[in-house]
Amino acid sequence: MLVTRYFRLLQQCARRNTPNVAKTLHAQLLKNGLHRYGPLPNTLLDAYGKCGLPGDAFSLFEEMPHRDQVSWASILTAYNQANLPRRTLSISRAILADDGLWPDHFVYASLVKACAGLGSIRLGRQVHASFLLSSFCEDDVTKSSLVDMYAKCGLPGDARAVFDSILAKNAVSWTAMVSAYARSGLKSDAMAIFESAPARSLFSWTALISGLVQSGNNVDAFHLFIDMRRDGVDIIDPLVLSSIVGACANLAMLELGKQIHGLVILLGYESCLFISNALIDTYAKCSDILGAKDIFNGMNRRDVVSWTSIIVGTAQHGQAEEALELFDKMVSTRVKPNEVTFVGLIYACSHVGLVDRGRGLFNSMIKDYGITPSLQHYTCLLDLLSRSGHLDEAENLINQMPFQPDEPTWAAFLSACKQHGKIEMAVRIADGLLSLKPEDPSTYILLSNIYARAAMWDKVANIRKLMTLMDVRKEPGYSCIDIGKEKQVFYAGETIHPMKDEIFCLLSELDAEMRRRGYVPDTSLVLHDMEQQEKEKQLFWHSERLAVAYGLLKSVPGTVIRIVKNLRVCGDCHTVLKFISAIVKREIVVRDANRYHHFKGGTCSCNDFW
DNA sequence: GTAGGGTTAG
């Protein structure tokens, strides 16, 4: 029968995700006058949604004379699938008002998913309450979606409470709970749930591994990925790979990243959009910006994430002009920039002091793209203004912006005051910042530096006392370097490394040559009130210098030396690395906590802006 | 007609 045939074809179309087939079938139904017959309108609506055509689904939905809960669930799925959670919620309010229909369990599950997508715990709790009061309150599918919603809102305890109430737990419920713990960084809880689940699958492995990457447990994620491979899990889709590629980016381990890239090629996923995007970021974060560009240039399709990743990467490596040119190309290929793109662009301007261009981009973001600036955008603009010496304009911006400045905002401003030698202004702001009771140890270090610069040693001592009192500890500075397959970590201070003597010898020789070329140690950044000679000795043993010396001794002559530092590189080391790059005629790339420095021939790619 | 795993900033 014709109706049964169309019904089957539409279902198949939804499963196979074939938008053109959906449109053809719709045309045929209209021609045959079957478009309002029985279940066909709802099935067509479902097909449009699953084929990624929410606009067509909505037109159809609006024209339907009789809408039931199935129509409702289908249009909500269409919007959820298209990642438009706001529309999902706004249309359900309209349906409730216009059609007088109450949600059933299908509708509840979709509403919860939309709240999860928004990360809105306020709305999520409202829907949860309404679900509990409804006659569908025992529905396990909706409960699984609630577990996921609480997980995405960062509330693993609430997720667990719902999980425990599920009567018949299935693979979906277990995976949602694993993900809840893993993304909150609760490693042992995540492992416990993962291991007690009745079965493991690529889904649950992916939830565990990617959750750990999201919570910053990159090394654990790697070990689990190796376990997963050992278990012989068939990687039939590439989702877990994009997480593990991201872990390489976070760890900034280039050799590891290249190995994973090899695995990606071996498994045949190198042309997958998500994977290529993750690889761009990884090569950029592993300080190999040329590798990142190779990936980007080789892609046959690029989305906003691809463009944003290459723009941000290029900007972080100090090639701001090129980042801005990439943006022009992005616009001309009609890919719409998002809020992240503008963070990258204003950041790019900030690092080369392009004040007018940065202001222009900020305004264009609002006017041309309808993006409401977030605190981060204001912080970027503030950074741009203050770094370039427009300190009064920056202070005005702080007072006028619709956000309460937070600690990083003040810290950015303060750091610029220091850079521009506005010590009085800096001390005034530092006093104010101190009263906010900052939590970040680096803020105390910054404050301490300001007071040290102003030779206010009593205040320096006071800060150090506060740090002990509040148990704020400075993270010890360290620098890593990979030579071949070996990784070395150096901490500041006299090293106990087996090559200590050679390192000391080389650094002393370099020190002598630098001084002949005019180097004067900048000891103003050393915190303690001590003798000049003692301060210079402190600087001499900074971890990045030890790592560079080791690199020079051990690496293949002529190759790039890549260092990863956990904190920001200090001003004096920055000068020293410039000198060293000229003396030894080698390129040295340092990734610090903020950005990348390519030292070559006595200059740095950051133009001394950092 | 519903629910679980993935990439970009900070």
XYZ file of C-alpha atoms (C1' of nucleotides) in Angstrom:
620
model
C 0.000 0.000 0.000
C 1.181 3.497 -0.866
C 0.839 4.897 2.665
C 2.877 2.067 4.210
C 5.492 2.513 1.495
C 5.888 6.235 2.207
C 5.942 5.571 5.927
C 8.859 3.133 5.516
C 10.717 5.430 3.092
C 10.442 8.347 5.510
C 11.702 6.263 8.411
C 14.628 5.093 6.325
C 15.365 8.683 5.322
C 15.504 9.735 9.007
C 17.879 6.894 9.804
C 20.192 7.496 6.858
C 20.245 11.295 7.220
C 19.466 12.116 3.584
C 17.983 15.659 3.439
C 17.364 15.647 -0.323
C 15.356 12.440 -0.096
C 13.233 14.058 2.640
C 12.407 16.991 0.349
C 11.596 14.710 -2.587
C 9.289 12.567 -0.470
C 7.575 15.698 0.847
C 6.913 16.837 -2.750
C 5.505 13.442 -3.701
C 3.211 13.391 -0.657
C 1.857 16.824 -1.629
C 1.281 15.620 -5.184
C -0.553 12.504 -4.018
C -2.530 14.464 -1.446
C -1.176 12.244 1.289
C 0.632 14.969 3.226
C -2.057 15.103 5.905
C -2.801 11.424 5.996
C -2.538 9.474 9.254
C 0.931 9.297 10.768
C 2.658 10.634 7.633
C 2.894 14.315 8.713
C 4.619 13.404 11.997
C 6.936 10.948 10.244
C 7.900 13.601 7.694
C 8.478 16.094 10.505
C 10.742 13.598 12.250
C 12.652 12.939 9.019
C 13.267 16.670 8.468
C 14.592 17.019 12.009
C 16.882 14.013 11.823
C 18.237 15.137 8.445
C 19.368 18.413 9.973
C 16.652 20.627 8.446
C 15.058 22.354 11.466
C 13.731 25.187 9.275
C 11.734 22.825 7.039
C 10.608 20.900 10.110
C 9.310 24.115 11.665
C 7.401 25.244 8.533
C 5.708 21.875 8.389
C 4.957 21.986 12.113
C 3.325 25.419 11.773
C 1.092 24.267 8.904
C -0.140 21.155 10.681
C -3.850 21.458 11.544
C -3.676 18.783 14.276
C -0.599 18.666 16.418
C -0.213 15.985 19.043
C 2.531 15.053 21.472
C 4.358 13.142 18.756
C 4.551 16.293 16.623
C 5.735 18.141 19.670
C 8.488 15.628 20.504
C 9.602 15.605 16.868
C 10.018 19.366 16.540
C 11.916 19.474 19.837
C 14.243 16.741 18.565
C 14.771 18.729 15.363
C 15.986 21.729 17.362
C 18.049 19.638 19.769
C 19.687 17.879 16.864
C 20.548 21.231 15.273
C 22.054 22.315 18.589
C 19.518 25.099 19.115
C 18.525 24.531 22.757
C 17.093 28.028 23.145
C 14.643 27.371 20.328
C 13.728 24.009 21.867
C 12.727 25.752 25.087
C 11.036 28.757 23.504
C 8.899 26.656 21.169
C 7.797 24.371 23.995
C 6.485 27.392 25.899
C 4.542 28.373 22.780
C 3.081 24.902 22.319
C 1.976 24.775 25.918
C 0.220 28.120 25.509
C -1.239 27.606 21.985
C -2.099 23.909 21.862
C -2.701 23.314 25.544
C -0.688 20.098 25.347
C 1.130 18.825 28.453
C 4.516 17.167 28.112
C 4.779 13.400 28.092
C 7.969 11.455 28.886
C 9.290 11.893 25.340
C 8.896 15.646 25.620
C 10.452 15.740 29.097
C 13.575 13.940 27.869
C 13.987 16.484 25.056
C 13.438 19.443 27.375
C 16.061 18.137 29.800
C 18.501 17.675 26.933
C 17.969 21.298 25.889
C 18.689 22.487 29.456
C 21.851 20.366 29.436
C 22.906 21.953 26.151
C 22.429 25.410 27.641
C 24.153 24.420 30.861
C 21.257 26.112 32.636
C 20.847 24.574 36.055
C 17.999 26.972 36.915
C 15.820 25.818 34.006
C 17.019 22.255 34.459
C 15.770 22.128 38.031
C 12.419 23.612 36.956
C 11.943 20.889 34.340
C 13.092 18.247 36.842
C 10.508 19.452 39.382
C 7.731 19.453 36.785
C 8.756 15.935 35.691
C 8.608 14.656 39.282
C 5.097 16.057 39.679
C 3.906 14.506 36.411
C 2.501 11.044 35.908
C 5.653 10.110 33.961
C 7.923 10.552 36.993
C 9.163 6.953 36.883
C 10.413 7.156 33.304
C 13.984 5.856 33.140
C 14.892 7.490 29.839
C 14.099 10.950 31.197
C 16.085 10.082 34.320
C 19.136 9.248 32.183
C 18.814 12.605 30.496
C 18.663 14.228 33.958
C 21.887 12.455 34.954
C 23.490 13.964 31.868
C 22.032 17.409 32.588
C 23.452 17.499 36.119
C 26.759 16.172 34.778
C 27.004 19.002 32.253
C 26.116 21.552 34.918
C 29.009 20.272 37.042
C 26.855 18.663 39.753
C 27.954 15.012 39.950
C 26.266 14.533 43.342
C 22.842 15.443 41.935
C 23.565 13.251 38.915
C 24.288 10.336 41.255
C 21.049 10.835 43.191
C 19.008 10.573 39.974
C 21.147 7.666 38.750
C 20.408 5.717 41.946
C 16.688 6.215 41.385
C 16.771 4.578 37.932
C 15.013 1.222 38.183
C 16.370 -0.493 35.081
C 19.792 0.991 34.336
C 20.983 0.505 30.788
C 24.152 1.347 28.850
C 23.027 4.964 28.451
C 22.496 5.532 32.182
C 25.871 4.008 33.076
C 27.704 6.049 30.449
C 26.046 9.267 31.567
C 27.164 8.602 35.142
C 30.747 7.763 34.110
C 30.840 11.029 32.200
C 29.455 12.929 35.219
C 32.307 11.843 37.467
C 35.061 12.012 34.853
C 34.325 15.553 33.680
C 34.233 16.724 37.314
C 37.702 15.254 37.790
C 36.492 12.628 40.314
C 38.841 9.987 38.972
C 38.286 7.164 41.432
C 34.487 7.545 41.359
C 34.543 7.537 37.572
C 36.692 4.415 37.507
C 34.462 2.689 40.063
C 31.299 3.330 38.042
C 33.062 2.413 34.807
C 34.220 -0.884 36.266
C 30.930 -1.788 37.915
C 28.931 -1.206 34.728
C 27.617 -4.482 33.276
C 29.396 -3.883 29.970
C 32.059 -1.691 28.410
C 31.787 -0.175 24.996
C 33.434 2.447 22.867
C 30.793 4.823 24.306
C 31.704 4.266 27.952
C 35.451 4.336 27.218
C 34.970 7.615 25.353
C 32.940 9.089 28.224
C 35.668 8.174 30.693
C 38.632 9.316 28.605
C 37.138 12.534 27.273
C 35.753 13.443 30.700
C 39.234 13.142 32.168
C 40.694 15.285 29.384
C 38.021 17.921 30.056
C 38.886 17.972 33.752
C 42.601 18.322 32.987
C 43.650 14.765 33.873
C 45.459 14.332 30.588
C 48.032 11.767 31.695
C 45.376 9.521 33.256
C 43.352 9.834 30.068
C 46.356 8.652 28.077
C 46.902 5.603 30.262
C 43.247 4.678 29.886
C 43.432 5.159 26.135
C 46.320 2.672 26.081
C 44.248 0.255 28.230
C 41.379 0.644 25.791
C 43.629 -0.221 22.844
C 44.966 -3.204 24.792
C 41.392 -4.366 25.402
C 40.995 -4.500 21.629
C 38.065 -2.064 21.514
C 37.198 -1.424 17.902
C 37.399 2.336 17.207
C 34.438 2.434 14.864
C 33.994 6.190 15.183
C 36.575 8.908 15.840
C 35.105 10.684 18.887
C 37.590 9.306 21.411
C 40.422 10.299 19.081
C 39.453 13.966 19.100
C 39.681 13.917 22.899
C 43.035 12.212 22.951
C 44.389 14.583 20.292
C 43.192 17.373 22.607
C 45.123 15.775 25.470
C 48.318 16.084 23.398
C 47.529 19.771 22.956
C 47.073 20.264 26.691
C 50.286 18.411 27.450
C 52.142 20.256 24.661
C 53.947 17.060 23.763
C 54.786 17.292 20.080
C 56.234 13.795 19.636
C 53.219 12.219 21.305
C 50.925 14.367 19.156
C 52.676 13.146 16.011
C 52.255 9.531 17.106
C 48.547 10.040 17.694
C 48.310 11.807 14.330
C 49.849 8.651 12.842
C 47.227 6.517 14.547
C 44.481 8.794 13.218
C 45.781 8.269 9.666
C 46.104 4.529 10.254
C 42.474 4.314 11.357
C 41.369 6.392 8.378
C 39.984 9.433 10.210
C 42.400 12.123 9.033
C 39.803 13.844 6.873
C 37.194 14.009 9.648
C 36.401 17.661 10.421
C 36.443 17.343 14.223
C 39.748 15.496 14.167
C 41.434 17.968 11.834
C 40.256 20.815 14.042
C 41.736 19.134 17.105
C 44.995 18.490 15.209
C 45.320 22.169 14.216
C 45.089 23.113 17.866
C 47.512 20.386 18.919
C 50.260 21.331 16.487
C 49.819 24.995 17.418
C 49.931 24.271 21.142
C 52.955 22.000 20.676
C 54.669 25.095 19.230
C 54.740 23.684 15.692
C 52.679 26.377 13.973
C 53.838 25.209 10.530
C 52.434 21.760 11.282
C 49.143 23.400 12.257
C 49.042 25.299 8.966
C 49.713 22.120 7.018
C 46.652 20.506 8.567
C 44.526 23.607 7.972
C 45.621 23.981 4.334
C 44.971 20.325 3.626
C 41.325 20.388 4.731
C 38.599 20.174 2.102
C 35.943 21.638 4.405
C 36.514 24.169 7.188
C 34.070 25.345 9.816
C 34.185 28.146 12.366
C 36.256 26.010 14.746
C 38.887 25.287 12.069
C 39.250 28.992 11.265
C 39.209 30.041 14.908
C 41.836 27.452 15.838
C 44.270 28.575 13.155
C 43.634 32.267 13.912
C 44.223 31.802 17.628
C 47.270 29.601 17.009
C 48.796 32.110 14.598
C 48.129 34.956 17.028
C 49.646 33.108 19.969
C 52.784 32.554 17.936
C 53.142 36.277 17.439
C 52.031 36.460 13.796
C 49.232 38.941 14.379
C 49.126 40.435 10.877
C 48.708 36.971 9.434
C 45.982 36.151 11.949
C 44.061 39.226 10.811
C 44.525 38.289 7.147
C 43.163 34.829 7.941
C 40.113 36.499 9.448
C 39.506 38.436 6.214
C 39.720 35.166 4.268
C 37.344 33.530 6.719
C 34.782 36.278 6.204
C 35.146 36.062 2.428
C 34.432 32.316 2.516
C 31.236 33.137 4.413
C 32.055 31.266 7.585
C 30.502 33.272 10.392
C 32.901 34.064 13.255
C 31.733 33.347 16.781
C 32.592 34.802 20.198
C 35.753 32.704 20.456
C 37.048 34.002 17.112
C 36.865 37.562 18.442
C 38.717 36.668 21.626
C 41.525 35.402 19.378
C 41.438 38.449 17.110
C 41.502 41.073 19.849
C 44.205 39.046 21.526
C 46.199 39.177 18.268
C 45.870 42.973 18.177
C 46.900 43.177 21.789
C 50.201 41.463 21.147
C 51.316 43.825 18.415
C 49.731 46.967 19.802
C 47.150 47.440 16.995
C 44.861 49.593 19.120
C 42.560 50.983 16.393
C 42.108 47.626 14.687
C 41.264 45.994 18.011
C 38.709 48.652 18.915
C 37.231 48.285 15.408
C 36.906 44.508 15.768
C 35.268 44.873 19.167
C 32.644 47.219 17.708
C 32.164 45.139 14.576
C 31.570 42.058 16.713
C 28.596 43.828 18.321
C 27.236 45.664 15.267
C 27.898 43.245 12.403
C 27.655 39.891 14.132
C 25.247 40.578 16.984
C 27.553 39.067 19.587
C 27.143 40.491 23.076
C 30.618 40.997 24.519
C 31.424 38.854 27.544
C 33.758 39.759 30.382
C 36.499 37.963 28.439
C 36.039 40.280 25.473
C 36.268 43.277 27.759
C 39.360 41.815 29.389
C 40.977 41.340 25.960
C 40.180 44.926 24.941
C 41.401 46.159 28.295
C 44.593 44.205 27.836
C 45.059 45.787 24.402
C 44.504 49.318 25.673
C 46.636 48.984 28.758
C 49.534 47.165 27.097
C 49.696 49.887 24.463
C 49.950 52.502 27.177
C 46.361 53.845 26.957
C 46.035 53.360 30.681
C 43.479 56.093 31.315
C 41.183 54.771 28.582
C 41.608 51.312 30.076
C 40.624 52.538 33.509
C 37.533 54.206 32.002
C 36.594 50.945 30.313
C 36.784 49.123 33.644
C 34.423 51.646 35.158
C 31.975 51.620 32.256
C 31.737 47.938 31.318
C 28.605 46.065 32.414
C 30.598 43.553 34.446
C 32.231 43.658 37.831
C 35.962 43.390 37.105
C 37.336 40.106 38.384
C 40.785 39.221 39.537
C 42.271 38.441 36.077
C 40.916 41.770 34.770
C 42.670 43.767 37.467
C 45.758 41.617 37.116
C 45.974 42.361 33.355
C 45.678 46.081 34.032
C 48.163 45.955 36.862
C 50.704 44.067 34.830
C 50.490 46.765 32.130
C 51.016 49.522 34.710
C 54.165 47.729 35.726
C 55.302 47.360 32.118
C 54.833 51.069 31.478
C 56.535 52.090 34.678
C 53.375 53.693 36.127
C 54.378 52.645 39.584
C 52.149 55.066 41.463
C 49.068 53.960 39.501
C 50.118 50.353 39.998
C 50.452 50.714 43.745
C 47.033 52.414 43.932
C 45.385 49.565 41.987
C 47.370 46.938 43.864
C 46.056 48.245 47.171
C 42.497 47.983 45.816
C 43.076 44.525 44.369
C 44.486 43.287 47.658
C 41.251 44.234 49.386
C 39.375 41.878 46.993
C 41.200 39.008 48.698
C 42.506 37.359 45.534
C 42.696 33.584 45.339
C 45.137 33.033 42.516
C 48.737 32.662 43.752
C 50.003 34.461 40.630
C 48.099 37.591 41.696
C 50.078 37.676 44.935
C 53.294 37.249 42.982
C 52.242 40.146 40.746
C 51.415 42.335 43.753
C 54.666 41.389 45.358
C 56.517 42.338 42.159
C 54.787 45.724 42.081
C 55.773 46.521 45.653
C 59.286 45.183 45.052
C 59.578 47.460 42.003
C 58.556 50.392 44.182
C 61.074 49.193 46.807
C 58.251 48.942 49.361
C 59.824 46.024 51.167
C 57.505 46.171 54.158
C 54.564 45.582 51.798
C 56.437 42.756 50.077
C 56.972 41.122 53.467
C 53.307 41.683 54.245
C 52.215 39.873 51.060
C 54.438 36.942 51.815
C 52.971 36.771 55.306
C 49.464 36.854 53.809
C 50.388 34.046 51.436
C 51.482 31.842 54.303
C 48.453 32.811 56.348
C 46.003 32.016 53.550
C 48.002 28.972 52.534
C 48.539 30.415 49.062
C 51.545 28.697 47.625
C 53.399 29.715 44.543
C 53.436 26.857 42.121
C 57.098 25.963 41.690
C 58.353 27.043 38.269
C 59.542 24.312 35.970
C 60.536 23.905 32.337
C 60.309 20.743 30.231
C 62.297 19.783 27.206
C 62.038 16.709 24.991
C 65.182 15.307 23.440
C 64.222 12.432 21.191
C 61.944 10.258 23.250
C 63.254 11.480 26.594
C 61.626 14.207 28.601
C 63.552 16.286 31.137
C 62.037 18.553 33.731
C 64.045 21.337 35.369
C 63.008 23.265 38.465
C 64.422 26.626 39.463
C 67.475 26.563 41.705
C 70.725 24.652 41.615
C 69.931 21.429 39.859
C 70.923 17.927 40.936
C 70.846 16.802 37.309
C 73.697 14.430 36.359
C 74.855 17.013 33.808
C 74.845 19.822 36.374
C 78.505 20.724 35.812
C 78.246 20.931 32.036
C 75.062 22.996 32.344
C 76.719 25.378 34.802
C 79.787 25.694 32.579
C 77.764 26.459 29.449
C 75.548 28.985 31.238
C 78.627 30.741 32.656
C 80.226 30.970 29.214
C 77.016 32.319 27.737
C 76.675 34.760 30.642
C 80.143 36.146 29.975
C 79.435 36.548 26.266
C 76.080 38.219 26.956
C 77.688 40.718 29.300
C 80.260 41.543 26.605
C 77.295 42.259 24.317
C 75.731 44.584 26.864
C 73.486 42.370 29.007
C 72.664 43.780 32.426
C 70.672 41.445 34.697
C 67.282 42.901 35.587
C 66.996 42.034 39.240
C 63.994 44.277 39.904
C 61.747 41.235 39.567
C 63.451 39.182 42.262
C 61.119 39.157 45.218
C 63.473 39.097 48.107
C 65.309 42.002 49.631
C 68.836 40.740 49.167
C 72.244 41.737 47.852
C 72.620 42.361 44.119
C 74.999 39.437 43.641
C 72.650 37.082 45.418
C 69.744 38.233 43.203
C 71.757 37.627 40.054
C 72.554 34.141 41.254
C 68.822 33.477 41.694
C 68.150 34.504 38.095
C 71.039 32.373 36.852
C 69.271 29.205 38.013
C 65.845 29.891 36.493
C 64.400 26.697 35.046
C 64.097 27.889 31.434
C 67.844 28.607 31.310
C 68.688 25.154 32.630
C 66.411 23.587 30.033
C 67.927 25.636 27.205
C 71.474 24.777 28.284
C 70.549 21.105 28.430
C 68.924 21.375 25.009
C 72.035 22.973 23.543
C 74.197 20.218 24.980
C 72.034 17.278 23.940
C 70.054 18.139 20.813
C 71.042 17.711 17.195
C 72.904 20.892 16.137
C 70.784 23.284 14.107
C 67.405 21.919 15.268
C 64.729 23.985 16.993
C 64.846 23.823 20.799
C 61.326 23.556 22.252
C 60.661 24.301 25.897
C 57.378 24.189 27.818
C 57.188 26.284 30.972
C 54.338 26.132 33.484
C 54.547 29.810 34.539
C 55.139 32.980 32.566
C 58.699 33.490 31.423
C 60.332 36.206 33.544
C 61.511 39.482 32.049
C 65.173 38.808 32.598
C 65.025 35.294 31.145
C 63.254 36.742 28.122
C 66.236 39.050 27.543
C 68.689 36.221 28.147
C 66.957 33.896 25.673
C 67.096 36.602 23.016
C 70.860 36.942 23.565
C 71.372 33.171 23.552
C 69.454 32.698 20.302
C 71.833 35.177 18.650
C 75.007 33.775 20.207
C 74.348 30.124 19.377
C 72.424 30.897 16.158
C 69.597 28.546 17.113
C 65.832 28.989 17.201
C 64.381 28.549 20.684
C 60.620 28.204 21.140
C 59.219 28.621 24.629
C 55.592 27.978 25.442
C 54.831 29.679 28.731
C 51.587 29.853 30.682
C 50.289 32.615 28.410
C 51.720 32.394 24.940
C 54.573 31.320 22.674
C 57.950 32.944 22.229
C 60.023 32.202 19.128
C 63.527 33.468 19.877
C 65.641 33.863 16.768
C 68.674 36.003 15.947
C 68.323 38.097 19.086
C 64.605 38.948 18.809
C 61.371 37.364 19.962
C 58.146 36.839 18.004
C 56.165 38.417 20.845
C 57.824 41.812 20.220
C 58.396 41.963 23.964
C 54.645 42.127 24.537
C 53.573 39.383 26.891
C 8.339 10.620 18.489
C 12.706 10.455 23.971
C 18.283 9.626 26.925
C 24.869 8.585 26.822
C 30.859 9.769 24.215
C 34.060 14.680 20.356
C 37.070 20.196 18.387
C 38.189 26.476 19.213
C 39.182 31.160 24.352
C 39.713 31.646 29.509
